[in-house]
mmCIF file of C-alpha atoms in Angstrom:
data_model
loop_
_atom_site.group_PDB
_atom_site.id
_atom_site.type_symbol
_atom_site.label_atom_id
_atom_site.label_comp_id
_atom_site.label_asym_id
_atom_site.label_seq_id
_atom_site.Cartn_x
_atom_site.Cartn_y
_atom_site.Cartn_z
ATOM 1 C CA LYS A 1 -11.528 4.796 -19.911
ATOM 2 C CA GLN A 2 -10.351 4.644 -16.147
ATOM 3 C CA GLU A 3 -8.148 7.651 -14.829
ATOM 4 C CA VAL A 4 -6.519 7.550 -11.611
ATOM 5 C CA THR A 5 -5.225 10.786 -9.759
ATOM 6 C CA GLN A 6 -2.976 10.903 -6.736
ATOM 7 C CA ILE A 7 -2.854 14.077 -4.495
ATOM 8 C CA PRO A 8 -0.505 15.339 -3.402
ATOM 9 C CA ALA A 9 2.496 14.946 -6.063
ATOM 10 C CA ALA A 10 4.720 15.359 -3.248
ATOM 11 C CA LEU A 11 4.926 15.432 0.400
ATOM 12 C CA SER A 12 7.677 16.345 2.795
ATOM 13 C CA VAL A 13 7.031 15.543 6.492
ATOM 14 C CA PRO A 14 9.144 15.410 9.659
ATOM 15 C CA GLU A 15 9.608 11.954 11.190
ATOM 16 C CA GLY A 16 6.918 10.845 13.577
ATOM 17 C CA GLU A 17 4.235 12.297 11.574
ATOM 18 C CA ASN A 18 1.011 10.319 10.886
ATOM 19 C CA LEU A 19 -0.015 11.276 7.042
ATOM 20 C CA VAL A 20 -2.521 10.495 4.283
ATOM 21 C CA LEU A 21 -2.201 9.942 0.728
ATOM 22 C CA ASN A 22 -5.124 10.159 -1.349
ATOM 23 C CA CYS A 23 -6.150 8.379 -4.695
ATOM 24 C CA SER A 24 -9.281 9.151 -6.679
ATOM 25 C CA PHE A 25 -10.353 7.089 -9.875
ATOM 26 C CA THR A 26 -13.156 7.898 -12.321
ATOM 27 C CA ASP A 27 -14.964 4.654 -13.004
ATOM 28 C CA SER A 28 -16.031 2.909 -9.851
ATOM 29 C CA ALA A 29 -16.481 -0.534 -11.577
ATOM 30 C CA ILE A 30 -13.238 -1.987 -10.098
ATOM 31 C CA TYR A 31 -12.183 -5.254 -9.231
ATOM 32 C CA ASN A 32 -9.689 -4.036 -6.623
ATOM 33 C CA LEU A 33 -7.419 -1.335 -5.826
ATOM 34 C CA GLN A 34 -3.690 -1.727 -4.876
ATOM 35 C CA TRP A 35 -1.161 0.533 -3.170
ATOM 36 C CA PHE A 36 2.441 0.070 -4.194
ATOM 37 C CA ARG A 37 5.702 1.615 -3.104
ATOM 38 C CA GLN A 38 8.288 2.357 -5.614
ATOM 39 C CA ASP A 39 11.977 3.048 -4.292
ATOM 40 C CA PRO A 40 14.527 4.364 -6.753
ATOM 41 C CA GLY A 41 16.369 1.982 -9.144
ATOM 42 C CA LYS A 42 13.974 -0.793 -7.920
ATOM 43 C CA GLY A 43 10.574 -2.323 -8.705
ATOM 44 C CA LEU A 44 7.058 -2.019 -7.315
ATOM 45 C CA THR A 45 6.353 -3.520 -4.015
ATOM 46 C CA SER A 46 2.570 -4.225 -3.263
ATOM 47 C CA LEU A 47 1.759 -2.767 0.193
ATOM 48 C CA LEU A 48 -1.841 -3.439 0.560
ATOM 49 C CA LEU A 49 -4.752 -4.869 -1.750
ATOM 50 C CA ILE A 50 -8.511 -4.079 -1.212
ATOM 51 C CA GLN A 51 -11.042 -6.017 -2.900
ATOM 52 C CA SER A 52 -13.771 -4.329 -4.277
ATOM 53 C CA SER A 53 -16.243 -5.619 -1.772
ATOM 54 C CA GLN A 54 -13.879 -4.462 1.248
ATOM 55 C CA ARG A 55 -13.636 -0.999 2.977
ATOM 56 C CA GLU A 56 -10.157 -1.159 4.263
ATOM 57 C CA GLN A 57 -7.040 -3.419 4.789
ATOM 58 C CA THR A 58 -4.369 -2.686 7.350
ATOM 59 C CA SER A 59 -0.616 -3.756 7.486
ATOM 60 C CA GLY A 60 1.542 -2.603 10.499
ATOM 61 C CA ARG A 61 1.625 0.893 10.158
ATOM 62 C CA LEU A 62 -0.398 1.132 6.951
ATOM 63 C CA ASN A 63 -3.942 1.471 6.507
ATOM 64 C CA ALA A 64 -5.751 1.663 3.178
ATOM 65 C CA SER A 65 -9.359 2.501 2.856
ATOM 66 C CA LEU A 66 -11.662 2.269 -0.002
ATOM 67 C CA ASP A 67 -14.973 4.043 -1.064
ATOM 68 C CA LYS A 68 -15.834 2.646 -4.401
ATOM 69 C CA SER A 69 -19.036 4.507 -4.612
ATOM 70 C CA SER A 70 -17.120 8.128 -4.428
ATOM 71 C CA GLY A 71 -14.147 6.809 -6.456
ATOM 72 C CA ARG A 72 -11.619 7.394 -3.672
ATOM 73 C CA SER A 73 -8.946 5.474 -1.426
ATOM 74 C CA THR A 74 -6.406 6.545 1.153
ATOM 75 C CA LEU A 75 -3.536 5.442 2.330
ATOM 76 C CA TYR A 76 -2.752 6.126 6.173
ATOM 77 C CA ILE A 77 0.706 5.902 7.347
ATOM 78 C CA ALA A 78 1.111 6.088 11.065
ATOM 79 C CA ALA A 79 4.397 7.462 12.891
ATOM 80 C CA SER A 80 6.288 7.882 9.833
ATOM 81 C CA GLN A 81 9.934 6.920 9.445
ATOM 82 C CA PRO A 82 12.679 7.940 7.224
ATOM 83 C CA GLY A 83 12.748 4.522 5.555
ATOM 84 C CA ASP A 84 8.989 5.194 4.510
ATOM 85 C CA SER A 85 10.514 7.718 1.788
ATOM 86 C CA ALA A 86 9.614 6.477 -1.253
ATOM 87 C CA THR A 87 7.081 7.031 -4.329
ATOM 88 C CA TYR A 88 3.636 5.708 -3.520
ATOM 89 C CA LEU A 89 1.231 4.558 -6.176
ATOM 90 C CA CYS A 90 -2.247 3.324 -6.221
ATOM 91 C CA ALA A 91 -3.458 1.415 -9.047
ATOM 92 C CA VAL A 92 -7.152 0.258 -9.865
ATOM 93 C CA ARG A 93 -8.034 -3.053 -11.532
ATOM 94 C CA PRO A 94 -11.278 -2.961 -13.498
ATOM 95 C CA THR A 95 -11.391 -6.511 -15.047
ATOM 96 C CA GLY A 96 -8.823 -8.531 -16.836
ATOM 97 C CA ASN A 97 -5.156 -8.180 -15.904
ATOM 98 C CA GLN A 98 -4.707 -4.583 -16.636
ATOM 99 C CA PHE A 99 -3.756 -1.919 -13.804
ATOM 100 C CA TYR A 100 -4.472 1.722 -14.244
ATOM 101 C CA PHE A 101 -1.879 3.569 -12.199
ATOM 102 C CA GLY A 102 -1.855 6.938 -10.606
ATOM 103 C CA THR A 103 1.072 9.447 -11.087
ATOM 104 C CA GLY A 104 2.135 8.745 -7.622
ATOM 105 C CA THR A 105 3.070 10.842 -4.476
ATOM 106 C CA SER A 106 6.586 11.352 -3.453
ATOM 107 C CA LEU A 107 7.209 11.058 0.146
ATOM 108 C CA THR A 108 10.040 12.425 1.927
ATOM 109 C CA VAL A 109 10.252 11.834 5.742
ATOM 110 C CA ILE A 110 12.838 14.172 7.513
ATOM 111 C CA PRO A 111 14.560 12.714 10.221
ATOM 112 C CA GLY B 1 7.925 -15.084 -3.421
ATOM 113 C CA ALA B 2 9.051 -14.609 -6.929
ATOM 114 C CA VAL B 3 11.980 -12.614 -7.965
ATOM 115 C CA VAL B 4 11.660 -10.845 -11.026
ATOM 116 C CA SER B 5 15.228 -9.771 -12.635
ATOM 117 C CA GLN B 6 15.059 -7.027 -15.422
ATOM 118 C CA HIS B 7 18.121 -6.098 -17.536
ATOM 119 C CA PRO B 8 19.487 -3.731 -18.163
ATOM 120 C CA SER B 9 18.688 -1.080 -15.410
ATOM 121 C CA ARG B 10 19.698 1.623 -17.661
ATOM 122 C CA VAL B 11 20.596 2.189 -21.377
ATOM 123 C CA ILE B 12 21.610 5.030 -23.522
ATOM 124 C CA CYS B 13 21.478 4.554 -27.379
ATOM 125 C CA LYS B 14 21.753 6.377 -30.608
ATOM 126 C CA SER B 15 18.599 7.149 -32.422
ATOM 127 C CA GLY B 16 17.841 4.312 -35.044
ATOM 128 C CA THR B 17 19.193 1.493 -33.039
ATOM 129 C CA SER B 18 17.483 -1.402 -31.463
ATOM 130 C CA VAL B 19 17.317 -2.048 -27.708
ATOM 131 C CA LYS B 20 16.610 -5.342 -26.056
ATOM 132 C CA ILE B 21 15.173 -5.508 -22.495
ATOM 133 C CA GLU B 22 15.055 -8.942 -20.623
ATOM 134 C CA CYS B 23 12.791 -9.745 -17.673
ATOM 135 C CA ARG B 24 13.306 -12.903 -16.099
ATOM 136 C CA SER B 25 11.092 -14.732 -13.583
ATOM 137 C CA LEU B 26 13.654 -16.370 -11.261
ATOM 138 C CA ASP B 27 11.471 -18.397 -8.934
ATOM 139 C CA PHE B 28 8.165 -18.969 -10.705
ATOM 140 C CA GLN B 29 7.313 -20.167 -14.271
ATOM 141 C CA ALA B 30 5.370 -17.541 -15.793
ATOM 142 C CA THR B 31 2.877 -18.124 -18.666
ATOM 143 C CA THR B 32 2.173 -14.372 -18.309
ATOM 144 C CA MET B 33 4.344 -11.397 -18.186
ATOM 145 C CA PHE B 34 3.231 -7.813 -18.748
ATOM 146 C CA TRP B 35 5.186 -4.717 -19.926
ATOM 147 C CA TYR B 36 4.641 -1.177 -18.822
ATOM 148 C CA ARG B 37 6.330 2.155 -19.598
ATOM 149 C CA GLN B 38 6.178 5.506 -17.777
ATOM 150 C CA PHE B 39 6.860 8.735 -19.291
ATOM 151 C CA PRO B 40 7.950 11.594 -17.122
ATOM 152 C CA LYS B 41 5.376 12.881 -14.623
ATOM 153 C CA GLN B 42 2.761 10.328 -16.097
ATOM 154 C CA SER B 43 1.328 7.096 -14.752
ATOM 155 C CA LEU B 44 2.874 3.589 -15.585
ATOM 156 C CA MET B 45 0.747 2.564 -18.818
ATOM 157 C CA LEU B 46 0.256 -1.204 -19.553
ATOM 158 C CA MET B 47 1.990 -1.782 -22.950
ATOM 159 C CA ALA B 48 1.405 -5.260 -23.878
ATOM 160 C CA THR B 49 0.561 -8.795 -22.285
ATOM 161 C CA SER B 50 3.354 -11.204 -23.131
ATOM 162 C CA ASN B 51 2.121 -15.005 -23.194
ATOM 163 C CA GLU B 52 4.521 -17.867 -23.356
ATOM 164 C CA GLY B 53 4.333 -19.844 -26.627
ATOM 165 C CA SER B 54 1.953 -17.285 -28.497
ATOM 166 C CA LYS B 55 1.618 -13.752 -29.575
ATOM 167 C CA ALA B 56 1.635 -10.842 -27.214
ATOM 168 C CA THR B 57 -1.437 -9.013 -26.745
ATOM 169 C CA TYR B 58 -0.665 -5.054 -27.261
ATOM 170 C CA GLU B 59 -2.684 -2.345 -25.998
ATOM 171 C CA GLN B 60 -4.457 0.365 -28.084
ATOM 172 C CA GLY B 61 -1.894 2.933 -29.499
ATOM 173 C CA VAL B 62 1.201 0.464 -29.153
ATOM 174 C CA GLU B 63 3.012 -0.310 -32.216
ATOM 175 C CA LYS B 64 3.401 -3.884 -32.143
ATOM 176 C CA ASP B 65 6.090 -3.840 -35.099
ATOM 177 C CA LYS B 66 8.210 -1.276 -33.285
ATOM 178 C CA PHE B 67 7.704 -2.997 -29.575
ATOM 179 C CA LEU B 68 8.523 -6.693 -30.207
ATOM 180 C CA ILE B 69 7.879 -8.963 -27.479
ATOM 181 C CA ASN B 70 9.198 -12.488 -27.233
ATOM 182 C CA HIS B 71 8.244 -14.998 -24.718
ATOM 183 C CA ALA B 72 9.943 -18.166 -25.391
ATOM 184 C CA SER B 73 10.163 -19.670 -22.287
ATOM 185 C CA LEU B 74 8.234 -19.775 -19.031
ATOM 186 C CA THR B 75 11.002 -17.488 -17.159
ATOM 187 C CA LEU B 76 12.117 -15.035 -19.895
ATOM 188 C CA SER B 77 10.252 -12.489 -21.696
ATOM 189 C CA THR B 78 12.229 -9.629 -23.884
ATOM 190 C CA LEU B 79 11.062 -6.321 -25.346
ATOM 191 C CA THR B 80 13.053 -5.102 -27.990
ATOM 192 C CA VAL B 81 12.439 -1.367 -29.038
ATOM 193 C CA THR B 82 13.231 -1.385 -32.773
ATOM 194 C CA SER B 83 14.730 1.820 -34.357
ATOM 195 C CA ALA B 84 14.546 3.775 -31.185
ATOM 196 C CA HIS B 85 13.884 7.543 -31.388
ATOM 197 C CA PRO B 86 14.095 10.215 -28.769
ATOM 198 C CA GLU B 87 10.335 10.050 -28.184
ATOM 199 C CA ASP B 88 10.935 6.507 -26.944
ATOM 200 C CA SER B 89 12.989 7.506 -24.105
ATOM 201 C CA SER B 90 10.825 6.326 -20.971
ATOM 202 C CA PHE B 91 11.005 4.108 -18.118
ATOM 203 C CA TYR B 92 10.172 0.395 -19.057
ATOM 204 C CA ILE B 93 9.091 -1.986 -16.402
ATOM 205 C CA CYS B 94 7.770 -5.606 -16.536
ATOM 206 C CA SER B 95 5.834 -7.948 -14.224
ATOM 207 C CA VAL B 96 5.098 -11.118 -13.554
ATOM 208 C CA GLY B 97 1.824 -12.679 -12.943
ATOM 209 C CA MET B 98 1.735 -15.300 -10.306
ATOM 210 C CA ASP B 99 -1.836 -15.506 -9.437
ATOM 211 C CA LEU B 100 -3.939 -13.272 -11.391
ATOM 212 C CA ALA B 101 -7.249 -14.174 -9.867
ATOM 213 C CA LYS B 102 -5.681 -12.642 -6.690
ATOM 214 C CA ASN B 103 -4.031 -9.826 -8.587
ATOM 215 C CA ILE B 104 -0.547 -10.703 -7.484
ATOM 216 C CA GLN B 105 1.892 -9.333 -9.621
ATOM 217 C CA TYR B 106 5.649 -8.830 -9.108
ATOM 218 C CA PHE B 107 7.498 -6.038 -10.621
ATOM 219 C CA GLY B 108 11.068 -5.975 -12.068
ATOM 220 C CA ALA B 109 13.285 -2.844 -11.136
ATOM 221 C CA GLY B 110 12.860 -1.331 -14.384
ATOM 222 C CA THR B 111 14.889 0.095 -17.205
ATOM 223 C CA ARG B 112 15.453 3.593 -17.973
ATOM 224 C CA LEU B 113 15.965 4.034 -21.666
ATOM 225 C CA SER B 114 17.417 7.262 -23.178
ATOM 226 C CA VAL B 115 17.771 7.616 -26.919
ATOM 227 C CA LEU B 116 19.985 10.588 -28.002
#
């Protein structure tokens, strides 16, 4: 069974800092990996989707990398802003429609 | 893009009662919807896949008689927690699969269920 772990569980940084969130998964046979953002009282918002054949994806200040063989992904956030404060989830999709989610990293960016 | 509306956002009920949670796809006709739950400090876990016009597919360990799923139309799926108990207290969230080949799913805001 696929297990997804995210480290750290919580992170607090001053505004402007660059930061890295980590995600690891136990089974490298994945179809793709996705990073989500979850705000309190709101649903999940997809940030970046990396197919298994890709190494990284970029969107604005966000960059996600994937090393499938080692079972790792990172989400890099450049020049963090208070509006980036949220819980970040990574999810892997082996086959079919099921996502396996990590427990998330709660990020607080201090103004 | 699709907007997924989930209602209610929070419900508190007594043990033994049944609770219905609605998931609506506002912009898209969804043949497939997904139901997840998240216990405190744990990951979101897929409970079941809701298929319009047919029976839902439940994940291992999820009691289909306790968690009734109805997907009678292309825009609405409901999850009913029957005879709820305190251990059913959790965060329930639905998603709509727009393009499953591309892994595009849109999530509702979730429902926080507290059973006293």
